[in-house]
Amino acid sequence: VSSQGKMGKWYPTEDAPAKKRKTQSWRQNKSKLRGGIVPGQVLIILAGKHKGKRVVYLTQLSTGEIVVTGPHKFNRCPLKKLAQSFTMPTSTFVDI
């Protein structure tokens, strides 16, 4: 306590150790593609703005999401990435 009755500022004697960032284990492993989905297959979107639209599956990203396209000229569904769980495969195929 100083002569004025105030507490002086306290400073730590050592720097606090930096916190370690946790690795996100779900990002390390690429999720497997649902069985029966191949490039060029027609899928139906089950959720979101484009729900009910038929789209063509193109590829899978490293995050596990899939890339689909309408094509935009035919059904106004753009090139889009979405989770596989929001799609339903059909038996129809398109040549890519």
Coordinates of C-alpha atoms in Angstrom, one line a residue:
V1 CA 0.0 0.0 0.0
S2 CA 1.4 3.4 -1.0
S3 CA 1.3 6.5 1.2
Q4 CA -1.9 7.6 -0.5
G5 CA -3.8 4.5 0.5
K6 CA -4.0 3.1 -3.0
M7 CA -2.9 -0.4 -4.1
G8 CA -0.1 -0.3 -6.5
K9 CA -0.4 -2.1 -9.9
W10 CA 0.4 -5.7 -9.8
Y11 CA 2.5 -7.3 -12.6
P12 CA 3.2 -11.0 -12.9
T13 CA 6.7 -12.1 -12.5
E14 CA 6.6 -14.4 -15.5
D15 CA 4.6 -14.5 -18.7
A16 CA 1.7 -16.8 -18.6
P17 CA 2.1 -19.8 -20.9
A18 CA 0.3 -19.5 -24.2
K19 CA -2.9 -21.6 -24.4
K20 CA -2.6 -24.5 -26.8
R21 CA -5.2 -24.6 -29.5
K22 CA -7.1 -27.8 -29.7
T23 CA -7.0 -29.5 -33.0
Q24 CA -10.4 -30.3 -34.4
S25 CA -10.4 -34.0 -34.9
W26 CA -13.5 -34.0 -37.1
R27 CA -11.6 -31.9 -39.7
Q28 CA -8.6 -34.2 -39.8
N29 CA -10.5 -37.1 -41.3
K30 CA -12.3 -36.7 -44.6
S31 CA -15.8 -37.9 -44.3
K32 CA -16.6 -40.8 -46.6
L33 CA -18.9 -40.3 -49.5
R34 CA -22.3 -41.9 -49.1
G35 CA -22.5 -45.2 -51.0
G36 CA -23.9 -45.1 -54.5
I37 CA -23.1 -41.5 -55.3
V38 CA -20.9 -41.0 -58.3
P39 CA -20.0 -37.9 -60.4
G40 CA -22.8 -37.2 -62.9
Q41 CA -25.6 -38.6 -60.7
V42 CA -28.7 -36.6 -60.2
L43 CA -29.5 -35.8 -56.5
I44 CA -32.5 -34.1 -54.9
I45 CA -31.8 -31.3 -52.4
L46 CA -33.8 -31.9 -49.2
A47 CA -33.3 -28.6 -47.4
G48 CA -32.7 -24.9 -47.9
K49 CA -33.7 -22.4 -50.5
H50 CA -33.3 -24.9 -53.4
K51 CA -35.3 -27.7 -51.6
G52 CA -36.8 -30.2 -54.0
K53 CA -34.6 -29.2 -56.9
R54 CA -32.8 -31.9 -58.9
V55 CA -29.0 -31.2 -59.2
V56 CA -26.0 -33.0 -60.7
Y57 CA -23.3 -34.2 -58.3
L58 CA -19.8 -33.1 -59.4
T59 CA -17.2 -33.8 -56.7
Q60 CA -16.5 -34.0 -53.0
L61 CA -14.4 -31.4 -51.1
S62 CA -11.7 -32.2 -48.5
T63 CA -14.1 -31.0 -45.8
G64 CA -16.6 -33.7 -46.7
E65 CA -19.1 -31.4 -48.4
I66 CA -20.2 -32.2 -52.0
V67 CA -20.3 -29.8 -54.9
V68 CA -23.5 -29.8 -57.0
T69 CA -24.8 -27.8 -59.9
G70 CA -28.3 -27.2 -61.4
P71 CA -27.1 -26.2 -64.0
H72 CA -28.3 -22.7 -63.3
K73 CA -29.6 -22.2 -66.8
F74 CA -32.2 -25.0 -66.4
N75 CA -33.4 -24.9 -62.8
R76 CA -31.9 -21.7 -61.3
C77 CA -29.7 -23.7 -58.9
P78 CA -26.1 -22.4 -58.9
L79 CA -22.9 -24.2 -58.4
K80 CA -23.3 -25.0 -54.7
K81 CA -21.5 -26.9 -51.9
L82 CA -23.6 -28.7 -49.3
A83 CA -23.5 -31.5 -46.8
Q84 CA -24.3 -35.0 -48.2
S85 CA -27.0 -35.4 -45.6
F86 CA -29.1 -32.8 -47.3
T87 CA -29.4 -34.7 -50.5
M88 CA -31.1 -37.8 -51.8
P89 CA -29.6 -39.8 -54.7
T90 CA -31.7 -40.9 -57.6
S91 CA -31.1 -43.6 -60.2
T92 CA -30.6 -41.0 -63.0
F93 CA -27.1 -40.2 -64.4
V94 CA -25.8 -37.4 -66.7
D95 CA -22.7 -37.6 -68.8
I96 CA -20.1 -35.1 -67.5

